[in-house]
C-alpha cells in the first residue's frame, strides 16, 4: 500500500506501524454496569480481559504485553529480512483481498508498470546488488508507535541513552519510536504530559473539540520548549460537524506560538457512532466529509494538512488501520492492526 502512495505522489515514504505496545484502551469511566452489577470497564488486554468475568486488573498482563510486543517485533523483523518487502518481485504480491474488480485492476496496472521500471533499471545496470539503491529495493525500514497510556508500563521502558546527534544523555522510550498522548490524558498538570515532556522521542498530541487555544499553546511550550521542527504531531479529531468551529482557532494558536508542527487529520474517532445493538462503527460519508473540511480549512487559513489517519479492513471486523503523514515533501505512512473489540 505504501508503494502505491510513493508511485502516485512521487514522495518518499516512512513506514510507522501501530503495534508492539498498543494493548491499552482509554476509558472515560473506570466502571460500567453489566446485568445490574458494577464491573471494571475493559481497558485493554494489558490491564484486564474483555469478558465480564475477566475484568479484574491483573499486573501480570503487563509482562505478557511486553512479551507479545517483543515477539511481534521479532516476527516483523524476520519477515522483512526474508525478502517479504523486496520490490524486485511485485508480480508475487497477492491482490485477492481486493474485492472490487475495478480497484484490483488499478492495482495490477501499477504493479505491471513497477515491474517494467525495475526491469529497465536492471537492464541499464542501475540496480547493482551492492548499491544503496538496491538496498532500498530489497528491504524497508519499519518504525513502531502506540499511545503512551499506561505509564506504569512506559516508565519501565524508559532509558537514559546517548543522543545520536549530540552525544548527550537523554531519556528515550525504547518501547516505541513514536508515542502519542490521547485526548483524555493530555491535561497540562497531570502525569502523562509530565512524562511526555521528558522523553526525546517524537510525540503526537490528540486535539479535539475540548482543546482550548491557550491550552494548546501551553502544551506545545511544555513538551517542546526548544520549538524543534517536527518534534510534535497534532492529530485533530473533531467530528465532521465541528471542524470549521474549532480548527481555525487551533491553527491560529499554533501560528502565534511559533511552533512548527505536523498537522494530521484523524476523521475516524470523532465520527464514531453506536448501532442499535451497541456496536461502534463509522459512516464513510462522515469520514470523507471531515477530511474534506479539514483540507479546505487549512487552505483557507494559510496552513497545510500534512497527514491523514484512516482505519480500514478487507475483513468483517474493525481491524486494519493506516496513517499518512507528509511533512516538508516527505510522506510518513503508518499501518497497524487493532482489536476487533
Short mmCIF file of C-alpha atoms in Angstrom, two decimals:
data_model
loop_
_atom_site.label_atom_id
_atom_site.label_comp_id
_atom_site.label_asym_id
_atom_site.label_seq_id
_atom_site.Cartn_x
_atom_site.Cartn_y
_atom_site.Cartn_z
CA UNK A 1 0.00 0.00 0.00
CA UNK A 2 2.84 2.40 0.78
CA UNK A 3 4.31 1.68 -2.64
CA UNK A 4 1.08 2.85 -4.27
CA UNK A 5 1.39 6.13 -2.35
CA UNK A 6 5.01 6.53 -3.48
CA UNK A 7 4.09 5.73 -7.07
CA UNK A 8 1.21 8.20 -7.14
CA UNK A 9 2.82 11.06 -5.19
CA UNK A 10 6.49 10.60 -6.15
CA UNK A 11 7.31 11.36 -2.50
CA UNK A 12 9.40 9.15 -0.16
CA UNK A 13 7.51 7.22 2.49
CA UNK A 14 8.49 6.43 6.08
CA UNK A 15 6.52 3.49 7.47
CA UNK A 16 5.27 3.62 11.07
CA UNK A 17 3.27 0.72 12.45
CA UNK A 18 0.89 0.97 15.39
CA UNK A 19 1.86 -2.30 17.01
CA UNK A 20 4.15 -3.84 19.63
CA UNK A 21 2.60 -1.99 22.56
CA UNK A 22 -0.93 -0.89 21.65
CA UNK A 23 -2.76 -3.10 24.13
CA UNK A 24 -4.43 -0.41 26.27
CA UNK A 25 -7.74 1.34 25.70
CA UNK A 26 -8.63 4.77 27.14
CA UNK A 27 -11.91 4.86 29.03
CA UNK A 28 -13.97 7.76 30.34
CA UNK A 29 -15.05 5.71 33.36
CA UNK A 30 -13.28 3.08 35.43
CA UNK A 31 -16.51 1.15 35.98
CA UNK A 32 -19.58 0.14 33.93
CA UNK A 33 -22.87 -1.64 34.55
CA UNK A 34 -23.39 -5.22 33.36
CA UNK A 35 -26.59 -7.12 34.10
CA UNK A 36 -27.33 -4.86 37.03
CA UNK A 37 -23.85 -5.15 38.54
CA UNK A 38 -20.98 -2.68 38.51
CA UNK A 39 -17.82 -4.15 36.98
CA UNK A 40 -14.48 -2.77 35.81
CA UNK A 41 -14.52 -1.33 32.29
CA UNK A 42 -12.44 -3.19 29.69
CA UNK A 43 -9.18 -1.23 29.50
CA UNK A 44 -7.34 -3.41 27.02
CA UNK A 45 -5.53 -6.73 27.26
CA UNK A 46 -2.63 -5.10 29.09
CA UNK A 47 -4.95 -4.47 32.09
CA UNK A 48 -7.87 -6.93 32.06
CA UNK A 49 -9.92 -9.26 29.87
CA UNK A 50 -12.85 -8.41 27.59
CA UNK A 51 -15.23 -10.98 29.07
CA UNK A 52 -17.26 -9.62 32.03
CA UNK A 53 -15.89 -12.41 34.23
CA UNK A 54 -12.30 -11.37 33.46
CA UNK A 55 -12.41 -7.67 34.30
CA UNK A 56 -10.26 -7.67 37.43
CA UNK A 57 -6.99 -5.80 36.69
CA UNK A 58 -4.05 -8.20 36.58
CA UNK A 59 -0.46 -6.83 36.80
CA UNK A 60 0.89 -10.00 35.16
CA UNK A 61 -0.73 -8.76 31.95
CA UNK A 62 1.91 -6.01 31.79
CA UNK A 63 4.58 -8.69 31.43
CA UNK A 64 2.53 -10.58 28.84
CA UNK A 65 2.07 -7.36 26.88
CA UNK A 66 5.84 -6.88 26.81
CA UNK A 67 6.34 -10.49 25.67
CA UNK A 68 3.83 -10.16 22.83
CA UNK A 69 5.29 -6.78 21.82
CA UNK A 70 8.78 -8.26 21.56
CA UNK A 71 7.53 -11.39 19.77
CA UNK A 72 5.59 -9.31 17.25
CA UNK A 73 8.55 -7.05 16.58
CA UNK A 74 10.87 -10.01 16.08
CA UNK A 75 8.37 -11.62 13.72
CA UNK A 76 8.10 -8.44 11.66
CA UNK A 77 11.87 -8.17 11.51
CA UNK A 78 12.16 -11.77 10.36
CA UNK A 79 9.66 -11.45 7.51
CA UNK A 80 11.25 -8.18 6.35
CA UNK A 81 14.66 -9.87 6.44
CA UNK A 82 13.34 -12.83 4.45
CA UNK A 83 12.60 -10.67 1.42
CA UNK A 84 8.90 -10.08 2.09
CA UNK A 85 9.32 -6.40 1.17
CA UNK A 86 11.60 -6.97 -1.82
CA UNK A 87 10.41 -4.75 -4.66
CA UNK A 88 12.13 -6.85 -7.30
CA UNK A 89 9.19 -9.27 -7.38
CA UNK A 90 5.99 -7.18 -7.34
CA UNK A 91 4.31 -9.80 -9.52
CA UNK A 92 4.21 -12.10 -6.47
CA UNK A 93 2.10 -9.71 -4.38
CA UNK A 94 -1.38 -11.03 -3.69
CA UNK A 95 -4.40 -8.89 -4.57
CA UNK A 96 -7.00 -11.45 -3.53
CA UNK A 97 -8.10 -9.23 -0.63
CA UNK A 98 -9.28 -6.54 -3.09
CA UNK A 99 -12.88 -7.46 -3.78
CA UNK A 100 -13.65 -4.77 -6.36
CA UNK A 101 -12.64 -5.94 -9.82
CA UNK A 102 -12.05 -2.36 -10.99
CA UNK A 103 -9.87 -1.47 -7.98
CA UNK A 104 -7.93 -4.72 -8.30
CA UNK A 105 -7.22 -3.91 -11.95
CA UNK A 106 -5.95 -0.45 -10.99
CA UNK A 107 -3.51 -2.01 -8.51
CA UNK A 108 -2.46 -4.59 -11.09
CA UNK A 109 -1.73 -1.82 -13.58
CA UNK A 110 0.56 -0.13 -11.04
CA UNK A 111 2.35 -3.42 -10.35
CA UNK A 112 2.85 -4.02 -14.08
CA UNK A 113 4.34 -0.55 -14.52
CA UNK A 114 6.61 -1.04 -11.49
CA UNK A 115 7.82 -4.36 -12.86
CA UNK A 116 8.61 -2.75 -16.18
CA UNK A 117 10.50 0.12 -14.50
CA UNK A 118 12.55 -2.25 -12.31
CA UNK A 119 13.42 -4.44 -15.30
CA UNK A 120 14.62 -1.34 -17.17
CA UNK A 121 16.85 -0.32 -14.24
CA UNK A 122 18.35 -3.80 -14.15
CA UNK A 123 18.95 -3.75 -17.89
CA UNK A 124 20.93 -0.49 -17.83
CA UNK A 125 22.92 -1.58 -14.75
CA UNK A 126 21.37 0.90 -12.31
CA UNK A 127 20.39 -1.85 -9.86
CA UNK A 128 23.73 -3.21 -8.58
CA UNK A 129 23.36 -5.65 -5.63
CA UNK A 130 25.86 -3.68 -3.50
CA UNK A 131 24.43 -0.22 -4.15
CA UNK A 132 22.35 1.82 -1.70
CA UNK A 133 19.60 1.87 -4.34
CA UNK A 134 19.48 -1.91 -4.36
CA UNK A 135 19.27 -1.96 -0.55
CA UNK A 136 16.26 0.35 -0.66
CA UNK A 137 14.61 -2.00 -3.15
CA UNK A 138 15.37 -5.16 -1.17
CA UNK A 139 14.01 -4.09 2.20
CA UNK A 140 12.28 -1.33 4.18
CA UNK A 141 12.61 0.49 7.49
CA UNK A 142 9.58 -0.05 9.71
CA UNK A 143 9.10 2.02 12.87
CA UNK A 144 6.74 1.32 15.79
CA UNK A 145 4.22 3.53 17.59
CA UNK A 146 1.46 3.39 20.17
CA UNK A 147 -0.44 5.59 22.60
CA UNK A 148 1.55 6.14 25.78
CA UNK A 149 -1.43 5.44 28.02
CA UNK A 150 -0.28 3.08 30.79
CA UNK A 151 2.54 4.98 32.49
CA UNK A 152 3.48 2.03 34.71
CA UNK A 153 4.36 0.19 31.50
CA UNK A 154 6.01 3.12 29.70
CA UNK A 155 8.23 4.07 32.65
CA UNK A 156 9.72 0.57 32.72
CA UNK A 157 10.74 1.00 29.08
CA UNK A 158 12.36 4.43 29.52
CA UNK A 159 16.15 4.53 29.29
CA UNK A 160 18.89 7.16 29.59
CA UNK A 161 20.73 6.91 26.25
CA UNK A 162 23.09 8.96 24.11
CA UNK A 163 21.52 11.36 21.64
CA UNK A 164 22.90 10.18 18.25
CA UNK A 165 23.25 13.81 17.10
CA UNK A 166 24.82 15.49 20.14
CA UNK A 167 26.17 12.58 22.19
CA UNK A 168 24.43 13.95 25.29
CA UNK A 169 22.47 11.62 27.57
CA UNK A 170 18.71 11.95 27.17
CA UNK A 171 15.65 9.94 28.13
CA UNK A 172 14.13 7.72 25.44
CA UNK A 173 11.13 5.42 25.47
CA UNK A 174 12.60 2.28 23.91
CA UNK A 175 9.23 0.56 23.63
CA UNK A 176 8.35 2.59 20.52
CA UNK A 177 9.84 5.11 18.13
CA UNK A 178 6.79 7.40 18.22
CA UNK A 179 4.25 7.82 21.03
CA UNK A 180 1.17 9.98 21.35
CA UNK A 181 -0.95 11.25 24.21
CA UNK A 182 -4.72 10.89 23.92
CA UNK A 183 -7.49 13.47 24.14
CA UNK A 184 -8.48 12.19 27.59
CA UNK A 185 -5.00 12.24 29.13
CA UNK A 186 -3.40 15.46 27.84
CA UNK A 187 -4.19 17.68 30.86
CA UNK A 188 -1.33 20.13 31.41
CA UNK A 189 -0.95 19.49 35.13
CA UNK A 190 -1.24 15.70 35.07
CA UNK A 191 1.19 12.79 34.81
CA UNK A 192 1.02 11.97 31.09
CA UNK A 193 2.21 15.38 29.90
CA UNK A 194 4.88 15.37 32.61
CA UNK A 195 6.15 12.07 31.18
CA UNK A 196 5.91 13.15 27.53
CA UNK A 197 7.84 16.38 28.09
CA UNK A 198 10.77 14.37 29.42
CA UNK A 199 11.35 11.95 26.54
CA UNK A 200 13.36 12.58 23.39
CA UNK A 201 11.08 10.56 21.08
CA UNK A 202 8.94 12.38 18.53
CA UNK A 203 5.45 12.61 20.01
CA UNK A 204 1.85 13.19 19.00
CA UNK A 205 -1.00 15.01 20.75
CA UNK A 206 -4.65 14.29 20.02
CA UNK A 207 -6.61 17.54 19.58
CA UNK A 208 -10.40 17.50 19.91
CA UNK A 209 -13.27 19.96 20.49
CA UNK A 210 -12.41 20.25 24.19
CA UNK A 211 -8.94 21.67 23.46
CA UNK A 212 -8.76 25.41 24.22
CA UNK A 213 -6.42 27.59 22.14
CA UNK A 214 -4.48 28.84 25.16
CA UNK A 215 -4.21 25.27 26.43
CA UNK A 216 -2.75 24.16 23.10
CA UNK A 217 -0.08 26.88 23.27
CA UNK A 218 0.86 25.85 26.80
CA UNK A 219 1.03 22.19 25.81
CA UNK A 220 3.39 22.89 22.92
CA UNK A 221 5.66 25.01 25.12
CA UNK A 222 5.76 22.29 27.78
CA UNK A 223 6.53 19.29 25.57
CA UNK A 224 8.72 21.16 23.05
CA UNK A 225 10.29 24.21 24.75
CA UNK A 226 13.08 24.40 22.14
CA UNK A 227 10.50 24.54 19.32
CA UNK A 228 12.18 21.71 17.45
CA UNK A 229 10.63 21.37 13.99
CA UNK A 230 8.73 18.11 13.55
CA UNK A 231 9.03 17.08 17.20
CA UNK A 232 5.25 17.31 17.76
CA UNK A 233 2.45 15.94 15.59
CA UNK A 234 -1.01 17.38 16.25
CA UNK A 235 -3.66 14.77 15.46
CA UNK A 236 -7.02 16.53 15.12
CA UNK A 237 -10.24 14.57 15.72
CA UNK A 238 -13.26 16.84 15.81
CA UNK A 239 -16.11 15.05 14.07
CA UNK A 240 -17.36 16.28 10.71
CA UNK A 241 -19.77 18.83 12.25
CA UNK A 242 -17.11 20.52 14.39
CA UNK A 243 -14.15 21.08 12.05
CA UNK A 244 -14.99 24.63 10.95
CA UNK A 245 -15.86 25.59 14.53
CA UNK A 246 -12.59 24.55 16.19
CA UNK A 247 -9.78 24.03 13.65
CA UNK A 248 -9.31 27.71 12.61
CA UNK A 249 -8.71 28.72 16.22
CA UNK A 250 -6.23 25.92 16.74
CA UNK A 251 -4.33 26.82 13.57
CA UNK A 252 -4.16 30.44 14.73
CA UNK A 253 -2.94 29.39 18.18
CA UNK A 254 -0.11 27.30 16.72
CA UNK A 255 0.99 30.14 14.45
CA UNK A 256 1.01 32.56 17.38
CA UNK A 257 3.05 30.10 19.46
CA UNK A 258 5.88 29.99 16.91
CA UNK A 259 5.89 26.20 16.83
CA UNK A 260 6.15 24.27 13.56
CA UNK A 261 4.07 21.12 13.94
CA UNK A 262 2.98 18.22 11.76
CA UNK A 263 -0.77 18.56 11.20
CA UNK A 264 -2.60 15.25 10.88
CA UNK A 265 -6.32 14.63 10.48
CA UNK A 266 -7.99 11.72 12.26
CA UNK A 267 -11.50 11.60 10.72
CA UNK A 268 -12.31 8.31 12.43
CA UNK A 269 -12.57 8.78 16.18
CA UNK A 270 -14.66 11.96 16.15
CA UNK A 271 -17.25 10.25 13.95
CA UNK A 272 -17.81 7.08 15.96
CA UNK A 273 -21.46 6.06 16.25
CA UNK A 274 -23.22 3.22 18.04
CA UNK A 275 -25.69 0.97 16.26
CA UNK A 276 -28.93 -0.14 17.91
CA UNK A 277 -27.11 -3.29 19.06
CA UNK A 278 -24.33 -1.25 20.70
CA UNK A 279 -21.64 -1.93 18.08
CA UNK A 280 -19.32 1.02 17.37
CA UNK A 281 -18.94 2.00 13.73
CA UNK A 282 -18.30 4.99 11.46
CA UNK A 283 -20.15 6.22 8.40
CA UNK A 284 -17.93 6.58 5.36
CA UNK A 285 -19.61 9.82 4.28
CA UNK A 286 -18.82 11.41 7.65
CA UNK A 287 -15.17 10.36 7.38
CA UNK A 288 -14.78 11.87 3.91
CA UNK A 289 -16.69 15.00 4.95
CA UNK A 290 -14.38 15.67 7.90
CA UNK A 291 -11.26 15.10 5.81
CA UNK A 292 -12.56 17.42 3.07
CA UNK A 293 -13.42 20.15 5.58
CA UNK A 294 -10.01 19.88 7.25
CA UNK A 295 -8.18 20.21 3.92
CA UNK A 296 -10.17 23.31 2.95
CA UNK A 297 -9.94 24.85 6.42
CA UNK A 298 -6.14 24.55 6.41
CA UNK A 299 -6.02 26.11 2.95
CA UNK A 300 -8.33 28.96 3.94
CA UNK A 301 -6.17 29.68 6.99
CA UNK A 302 -2.85 29.62 5.12
CA UNK A 303 -1.88 26.31 6.66
CA UNK A 304 -1.34 22.84 5.24
CA UNK A 305 -2.61 19.42 6.23
CA UNK A 306 0.40 17.11 6.46
CA UNK A 307 -1.28 13.77 7.05
CA UNK A 308 -4.45 11.74 7.39
CA UNK A 309 -5.29 8.76 9.55
CA UNK A 310 -7.70 6.11 8.25
CA UNK A 311 -8.84 2.76 9.58
CA UNK A 312 -9.87 0.05 7.16
CA UNK A 313 -10.02 -3.68 6.67
CA UNK A 314 -10.73 -6.21 3.97
CA UNK A 315 -12.48 -8.39 6.54
CA UNK A 316 -15.69 -8.13 8.54
CA UNK A 317 -14.06 -6.54 11.62
CA UNK A 318 -12.79 -3.10 12.57
CA UNK A 319 -9.21 -4.15 12.34
CA UNK A 320 -6.69 -2.64 9.97
CA UNK A 321 -5.57 0.98 10.11
CA UNK A 322 -3.15 3.16 8.23
CA UNK A 323 -1.92 6.69 8.55
CA UNK A 324 -0.31 9.02 6.04
CA UNK A 325 1.77 11.99 7.22
CA UNK A 326 3.52 14.38 4.83
CA UNK A 327 5.99 16.95 6.06
CA UNK A 328 8.49 19.01 4.02
CA UNK A 329 7.96 16.82 0.99
CA UNK A 330 8.16 13.54 2.89
CA UNK A 331 5.16 11.27 3.32
CA UNK A 332 5.04 9.25 6.54
CA UNK A 333 2.81 6.21 6.17
CA UNK A 334 1.53 4.14 9.07
CA UNK A 335 -0.19 0.77 9.04
CA UNK A 336 -1.27 -1.17 12.07
CA UNK A 337 -3.54 -3.87 13.48
CA UNK A 338 -6.25 -3.27 16.02
CA UNK A 339 -8.52 -5.40 18.18
CA UNK A 340 -11.95 -6.12 16.75
CA UNK A 341 -13.49 -5.30 20.14
#
